[in-house]
mmCIF file of C-alpha atoms and ligand atoms in Angstrom:
data_model
loop_
_atom_site.group_PDB
_atom_site.id
_atom_site.type_symbol
_atom_site.label_atom_id
_atom_site.label_comp_id
_atom_site.label_asym_id
_atom_site.label_seq_id
_atom_site.Cartn_x
_atom_site.Cartn_y
_atom_site.Cartn_z
ATOM 1 C CA MET J 1 0.187 13.788 -19.671
ATOM 2 C CA SER J 2 2.099 11.064 -21.509
ATOM 3 C CA THR J 3 2.054 7.686 -19.779
ATOM 4 C CA THR J 4 5.062 6.428 -21.784
ATOM 5 C CA ILE J 5 8.596 6.526 -20.391
ATOM 6 C CA ASN J 6 11.555 5.021 -22.285
ATOM 7 C CA ASP J 7 9.121 3.320 -24.712
ATOM 8 C CA ILE J 8 7.143 1.633 -21.891
ATOM 9 C CA ASP J 9 3.502 2.618 -21.462
ATOM 10 C CA TYR J 10 2.766 2.568 -17.745
ATOM 11 C CA GLY J 11 -0.951 3.148 -18.293
ATOM 12 C CA PRO J 12 -2.781 4.232 -15.126
ATOM 13 C CA LEU J 13 0.312 3.613 -12.981
ATOM 14 C CA ALA J 14 1.906 6.707 -14.570
ATOM 15 C CA GLN J 15 -0.443 8.840 -12.464
ATOM 16 C CA LEU J 16 1.374 7.702 -9.327
ATOM 17 C CA LEU J 17 4.911 8.566 -10.398
ATOM 18 C CA GLY J 18 6.786 11.160 -8.368
ATOM 19 C CA LYS J 19 7.173 12.155 -4.743
ATOM 20 C CA TRP J 20 4.141 12.735 -2.527
ATOM 21 C CA VAL J 21 3.983 14.189 0.984
ATOM 22 C CA GLY J 22 1.195 14.357 3.542
ATOM 23 C CA ASN J 23 0.622 15.556 7.117
ATOM 24 C CA LYS J 24 -2.899 14.243 7.751
ATOM 25 C CA GLY J 25 -2.176 10.572 8.451
ATOM 26 C CA GLN J 26 -4.162 8.586 11.030
ATOM 27 C CA ASP J 27 -2.974 5.244 12.369
ATOM 28 C CA ASN J 28 -5.034 2.893 14.513
ATOM 29 C CA ALA J 29 -2.850 0.049 15.826
ATOM 30 C CA PRO J 30 -3.049 -2.293 18.818
ATOM 31 C CA ASP J 31 -1.433 -1.188 22.090
ATOM 32 C CA ALA J 32 0.163 -3.685 24.470
ATOM 33 C CA GLN J 33 -3.294 -4.740 25.762
ATOM 34 C CA GLY J 34 -4.734 -5.094 22.260
ATOM 35 C CA ASN J 35 -6.737 -1.872 22.592
ATOM 36 C CA PRO J 36 -6.826 0.843 19.892
ATOM 37 C CA ASP J 37 -3.864 3.215 19.937
ATOM 38 C CA LYS J 38 -4.318 6.172 17.596
ATOM 39 C CA THR J 39 -1.345 8.100 16.223
ATOM 40 C CA ALA J 40 -1.309 11.093 13.886
ATOM 41 C CA PHE J 41 1.439 10.905 11.271
ATOM 42 C CA THR J 42 3.186 12.572 8.353
ATOM 43 C CA ASP J 43 4.200 10.400 5.417
ATOM 44 C CA GLU J 44 6.005 10.458 2.099
ATOM 45 C CA ILE J 45 5.825 8.049 -0.815
ATOM 46 C CA THR J 46 8.170 8.021 -3.798
ATOM 47 C CA PHE J 47 7.066 6.048 -6.867
ATOM 48 C CA THR J 48 9.545 5.340 -9.705
ATOM 49 C CA PRO J 49 9.253 3.375 -12.977
ATOM 50 C CA ALA J 50 10.277 -0.317 -12.724
ATOM 51 C CA GLY J 51 9.921 -1.492 -16.336
ATOM 52 C CA SER J 52 7.945 -4.315 -17.908
ATOM 53 C CA ALA J 53 7.752 -8.114 -17.660
ATOM 54 C CA GLU J 54 6.304 -10.926 -19.754
ATOM 55 C CA ASN J 55 5.061 -14.059 -17.959
ATOM 56 C CA ALA J 56 4.846 -17.441 -19.737
ATOM 57 C CA GLU J 57 5.028 -15.655 -23.103
ATOM 58 C CA GLU J 58 1.476 -14.536 -22.447
ATOM 59 C CA GLN J 59 0.966 -12.017 -19.686
ATOM 60 C CA ASN J 60 2.344 -8.526 -20.215
ATOM 61 C CA LEU J 61 2.883 -6.445 -17.116
ATOM 62 C CA VAL J 62 4.264 -3.020 -16.314
ATOM 63 C CA SER J 63 5.278 -1.947 -12.843
ATOM 64 C CA ILE J 64 6.386 0.906 -10.664
ATOM 65 C CA LYS J 65 8.110 0.602 -7.306
ATOM 66 C CA TYR J 66 7.762 2.724 -4.194
ATOM 67 C CA HIS J 67 9.160 3.547 -0.804
ATOM 68 C CA HIS J 68 6.750 4.735 1.895
ATOM 69 C CA VAL J 69 8.129 6.369 5.050
ATOM 70 C CA VAL J 70 5.838 7.229 7.959
ATOM 71 C CA ARG J 71 6.782 9.509 10.870
ATOM 72 C CA LYS J 72 4.963 10.394 14.103
ATOM 73 C CA LEU J 73 3.521 13.880 13.764
ATOM 74 C CA LYS J 74 4.505 14.786 17.328
ATOM 75 C CA ASN J 75 8.258 14.067 17.124
ATOM 76 C CA GLY J 76 9.205 13.144 13.538
ATOM 77 C CA HIS J 77 10.357 9.631 14.515
ATOM 78 C CA ILE J 78 9.974 6.987 11.793
ATOM 79 C CA PHE J 79 7.476 4.353 12.968
ATOM 80 C CA HIS J 80 6.687 2.554 9.717
ATOM 81 C CA ASP J 81 8.726 1.834 6.571
ATOM 82 C CA GLN J 82 7.327 -0.012 3.569
ATOM 83 C CA ILE J 83 8.516 -0.925 0.082
ATOM 84 C CA GLY J 84 6.639 -2.500 -2.793
ATOM 85 C CA HIS J 85 5.482 -2.561 -6.393
ATOM 86 C CA TRP J 86 2.248 -1.678 -8.149
ATOM 87 C CA ILE J 87 1.761 -3.840 -11.252
ATOM 88 C CA TYR J 88 -0.685 -3.425 -14.149
ATOM 89 C CA GLU J 89 -1.908 -5.695 -16.965
ATOM 90 C CA LYS J 90 -3.409 -3.677 -19.803
ATOM 91 C CA SER J 91 -5.470 -6.452 -21.439
ATOM 92 C CA THR J 92 -7.468 -7.208 -18.247
ATOM 93 C CA ASN J 93 -7.100 -4.000 -16.177
ATOM 94 C CA VAL J 94 -5.796 -6.188 -13.348
ATOM 95 C CA ILE J 95 -3.734 -4.348 -10.766
ATOM 96 C CA MET J 96 -1.513 -5.955 -8.194
ATOM 97 C CA HIS J 97 0.240 -4.518 -5.176
ATOM 98 C CA SER J 98 3.134 -6.404 -3.626
ATOM 99 C CA LEU J 99 4.575 -5.056 -0.394
ATOM 100 C CA SER J 100 7.005 -5.835 2.362
ATOM 101 C CA ILE J 101 7.089 -4.428 5.890
ATOM 102 C CA PRO J 102 10.023 -4.993 8.239
ATOM 103 C CA ARG J 103 8.017 -6.974 10.798
ATOM 104 C CA GLY J 104 8.353 -10.211 8.801
ATOM 105 C CA VAL J 105 5.240 -9.701 6.663
ATOM 106 C CA CYS J 106 4.932 -9.634 2.836
ATOM 107 C CA LEU J 107 1.860 -9.799 0.645
ATOM 108 C CA LEU J 108 0.460 -9.708 -2.863
ATOM 109 C CA ALA J 109 -2.930 -7.985 -3.183
ATOM 110 C CA GLY J 110 -4.997 -7.865 -6.369
ATOM 111 C CA GLY J 111 -7.920 -6.014 -7.894
ATOM 112 C CA ILE J 112 -9.255 -4.276 -10.997
ATOM 113 C CA TYR J 113 -8.308 -0.714 -11.939
ATOM 114 C CA GLN J 114 -11.329 1.635 -12.133
ATOM 115 C CA GLU J 115 -12.123 5.269 -12.854
ATOM 116 C CA THR J 116 -15.125 7.131 -11.379
ATOM 117 C CA ASN J 117 -15.981 10.844 -11.301
ATOM 118 C CA GLY J 118 -12.544 11.805 -12.592
ATOM 119 C CA LYS J 119 -10.811 9.787 -9.876
ATOM 120 C CA SER J 120 -8.553 6.825 -10.505
ATOM 121 C CA LEU J 121 -9.192 3.958 -8.111
ATOM 122 C CA PHE J 122 -6.605 1.362 -7.207
ATOM 123 C CA ASN J 123 -8.489 -1.012 -4.876
ATOM 124 C CA VAL J 124 -6.818 -4.290 -3.930
ATOM 125 C CA SER J 125 -7.089 -7.024 -1.321
ATOM 126 C CA ALA J 126 -5.255 -10.088 -0.010
ATOM 127 C CA ASN J 127 -6.180 -12.901 2.345
ATOM 128 C CA ALA J 128 -3.854 -15.108 4.412
ATOM 129 C CA ASP J 129 -5.921 -18.176 3.405
ATOM 130 C CA SER J 130 -5.439 -17.533 -0.313
ATOM 131 C CA GLN J 131 -2.664 -19.117 -2.376
ATOM 132 C CA GLU J 132 -3.044 -16.383 -4.987
ATOM 133 C CA TYR J 133 -3.521 -12.924 -3.501
ATOM 134 C CA GLY J 134 -2.046 -14.005 -0.191
ATOM 135 C CA ILE J 135 -0.026 -12.948 2.844
ATOM 136 C CA VAL J 136 3.289 -14.482 3.912
ATOM 137 C CA GLN J 137 4.504 -13.973 7.453
ATOM 138 C CA SER J 138 7.232 -15.180 9.803
ATOM 139 C CA PRO J 139 6.503 -18.084 12.194
ATOM 140 C CA PHE J 140 6.398 -15.574 15.064
ATOM 141 C CA MET J 141 3.907 -13.269 13.354
ATOM 142 C CA PHE J 142 1.788 -16.199 12.144
ATOM 143 C CA LYS J 143 1.444 -17.392 15.741
ATOM 144 C CA LYS J 144 1.349 -14.134 17.709
ATOM 145 C CA ALA J 145 0.269 -11.242 15.471
ATOM 146 C CA LYS J 146 -1.233 -12.762 12.338
ATOM 147 C CA THR J 147 -2.358 -10.518 9.473
ATOM 148 C CA LYS J 148 -5.535 -12.290 8.291
ATOM 149 C CA THR J 149 -6.659 -9.889 5.561
ATOM 150 C CA PHE J 150 -5.446 -6.716 3.862
ATOM 151 C CA THR J 151 -7.590 -4.294 1.869
ATOM 152 C CA MET J 152 -6.387 -1.030 0.378
ATOM 153 C CA ASN J 153 -8.332 1.687 -1.405
ATOM 154 C CA LEU J 154 -6.006 4.171 -3.077
ATOM 155 C CA SER J 155 -7.332 6.999 -5.223
ATOM 156 C CA VAL J 156 -5.603 9.662 -7.291
ATOM 157 C CA ASP J 157 -7.113 12.900 -8.496
ATOM 158 C CA GLY J 158 -4.445 14.957 -10.289
ATOM 159 C CA ASP J 159 -1.820 15.848 -7.684
ATOM 160 C CA GLU J 160 -3.800 14.541 -4.702
ATOM 161 C CA LEU J 161 -3.541 10.964 -3.486
ATOM 162 C CA HIS J 162 -5.602 9.339 -0.769
ATOM 163 C CA TYR J 163 -5.322 5.866 0.701
ATOM 164 C CA HIS J 164 -7.193 3.911 3.319
ATOM 165 C CA GLU J 165 -5.998 0.461 4.308
ATOM 166 C CA THR J 166 -7.292 -2.114 6.761
ATOM 167 C CA MET J 167 -5.284 -4.992 8.148
ATOM 168 C CA LEU J 168 -7.381 -7.487 10.103
ATOM 169 C CA LEU J 169 -4.949 -8.795 12.719
ATOM 170 C CA HIS J 170 -5.249 -11.612 15.210
ATOM 171 C CA ILE J 171 -3.189 -10.468 18.202
ATOM 172 C CA TYR J 172 -3.362 -11.030 21.976
ATOM 173 C CA GLY J 173 -5.991 -13.719 21.357
ATOM 174 C CA LYS J 174 -8.484 -11.494 19.520
ATOM 175 C CA ASP J 175 -9.160 -9.823 16.185
ATOM 176 C CA PHE J 176 -8.117 -6.203 15.753
ATOM 177 C CA GLU J 177 -8.811 -3.877 12.824
ATOM 178 C CA HIS J 178 -5.516 -2.058 12.250
ATOM 179 C CA THR J 179 -6.188 0.881 9.914
ATOM 180 C CA ASP J 180 -4.136 3.608 8.249
ATOM 181 C CA GLN J 181 -5.206 6.490 6.087
ATOM 182 C CA SER J 182 -3.615 9.590 4.654
ATOM 183 C CA THR J 183 -3.962 12.271 1.997
ATOM 184 C CA LEU J 184 -0.800 13.338 0.189
ATOM 185 C CA LEU J 185 0.076 15.967 -2.399
ATOM 186 C CA ARG J 186 2.559 15.495 -5.224
ATOM 187 C CA VAL J 187 5.626 17.678 -4.742
ATOM 188 C CA LYS J 188 7.819 16.284 -7.541
ATOM 189 C CA TYR J 189 7.054 14.497 -10.807
ATOM 190 C CA ASP J 190 10.177 12.418 -11.479
HETATM 191 C C1 HEM F 1 0.888 3.603 7.217
HETATM 192 C C2 HEM F 1 1.037 2.309 7.427
HETATM 193 C C3 HEM F 1 1.235 1.670 8.785
HETATM 194 C C4 HEM F 1 1.540 2.232 9.997
HETATM 195 C C5 HEM F 1 1.778 3.699 10.311
HETATM 196 C C6 HEM F 1 1.588 1.161 10.959
HETATM 197 C C7 HEM F 1 1.843 1.322 12.314
HETATM 198 C C8 HEM F 1 1.780 0.328 13.255
HETATM 199 C C9 HEM F 1 1.927 0.506 14.677
HETATM 200 C C10 HEM F 1 2.178 1.829 15.385
HETATM 201 C C11 HEM F 1 1.785 -0.708 15.262
HETATM 202 C C12 HEM F 1 1.806 -1.025 16.787
HETATM 203 C C13 HEM F 1 3.006 -1.768 17.207
HETATM 204 C C14 HEM F 1 4.160 -0.872 17.499
HETATM 205 O O1 HEM F 1 4.057 -0.010 18.381
HETATM 206 O O2 HEM F 1 5.214 -1.046 16.840
HETATM 207 C C15 HEM F 1 1.559 -1.652 14.212
HETATM 208 C C16 HEM F 1 1.364 -3.000 14.411
HETATM 209 C C17 HEM F 1 1.241 -3.924 13.388
HETATM 210 N N1 HEM F 1 1.175 -3.666 12.060
HETATM 211 FE FE1 HEM F 1 1.195 -1.846 11.199
HETATM 212 N N2 HEM F 1 1.327 -0.022 10.322
HETATM 213 C C18 HEM F 1 1.111 0.237 8.993
HETATM 214 C C19 HEM F 1 0.854 -0.677 8.004
HETATM 215 C C20 HEM F 1 0.828 -2.026 8.176
HETATM 216 C C21 HEM F 1 0.678 -2.991 7.120
HETATM 217 C C22 HEM F 1 0.540 -2.652 5.636
HETATM 218 C C23 HEM F 1 0.698 -4.222 7.698
HETATM 219 C C24 HEM F 1 0.587 -5.594 7.114
HETATM 220 C C25 HEM F 1 0.292 -5.854 5.881
HETATM 221 C C26 HEM F 1 0.863 -4.021 9.126
HETATM 222 C C27 HEM F 1 0.934 -5.025 10.054
HETATM 223 C C28 HEM F 1 1.072 -4.842 11.400
HETATM 224 C C29 HEM F 1 1.072 -5.931 12.345
HETATM 225 C C30 HEM F 1 0.976 -7.419 12.003
HETATM 226 C C31 HEM F 1 1.172 -5.356 13.609
HETATM 227 C C32 HEM F 1 1.161 -6.074 14.957
HETATM 228 C C33 HEM F 1 2.463 -6.040 15.661
HETATM 229 C C34 HEM F 1 2.293 -5.664 17.128
HETATM 230 O O3 HEM F 1 1.534 -4.733 17.440
HETATM 231 O O4 HEM F 1 2.917 -6.302 17.948
HETATM 232 N N3 HEM F 1 0.935 -2.676 9.374
HETATM 233 N N4 HEM F 1 1.562 -1.010 13.011
#
């Protein structure tokens, strides 16, 4: 498979391009008492090319952007919507994942692209205390439902994509491990 589109080589990010759908999602989020509330979900992610960028005449990046829509398995209602970019630097194998969720939370997570046993691994993390791979949140969220850390392990094997993400929250006066995972299949390439 060529990783070049319109003269831009997207490297490992090219493996993500297209539309993916899944019906095996598992969400673990806090209920109103701060106890685990588990919800099965279906989700779809569409990744499209977003071009290249040069920073300070030195750093050369390529990126793709995505839209992730998550629906409750039981009734099809949307309960999570997320947009973002995956960014890659060829000379260092650095990957970055910027995302925004409509709760007043944005972040930039970073890591190193890896391949093992035929699988491509996009593992990234961010920490609210970091000024580099950090988390930005509204005054309300910072005070009442702070996202302290974010880690995401995303792997691709051909037309199968799996992700597992953990958001360590501080909500209702205690820490809570909010997790989401899903396996999706590619249904469309462009
Ligand atoms: C597949 C991805 C995700 C799903 C399905 C999901 C779903 C949920 C659900 C159901 C809640 C409980 C509150 C409610 O009923 O509205 C929640 C809370 C929360 N989520 Fe997520 N979430 C996802 C990803 C994320 C990510 C990536 C972040 C941050 C980086 C995040 C941050 C939060 C925060 C801060 C809360 C606490 C708000 C509250 O419960 O009052 N979530 N999420």
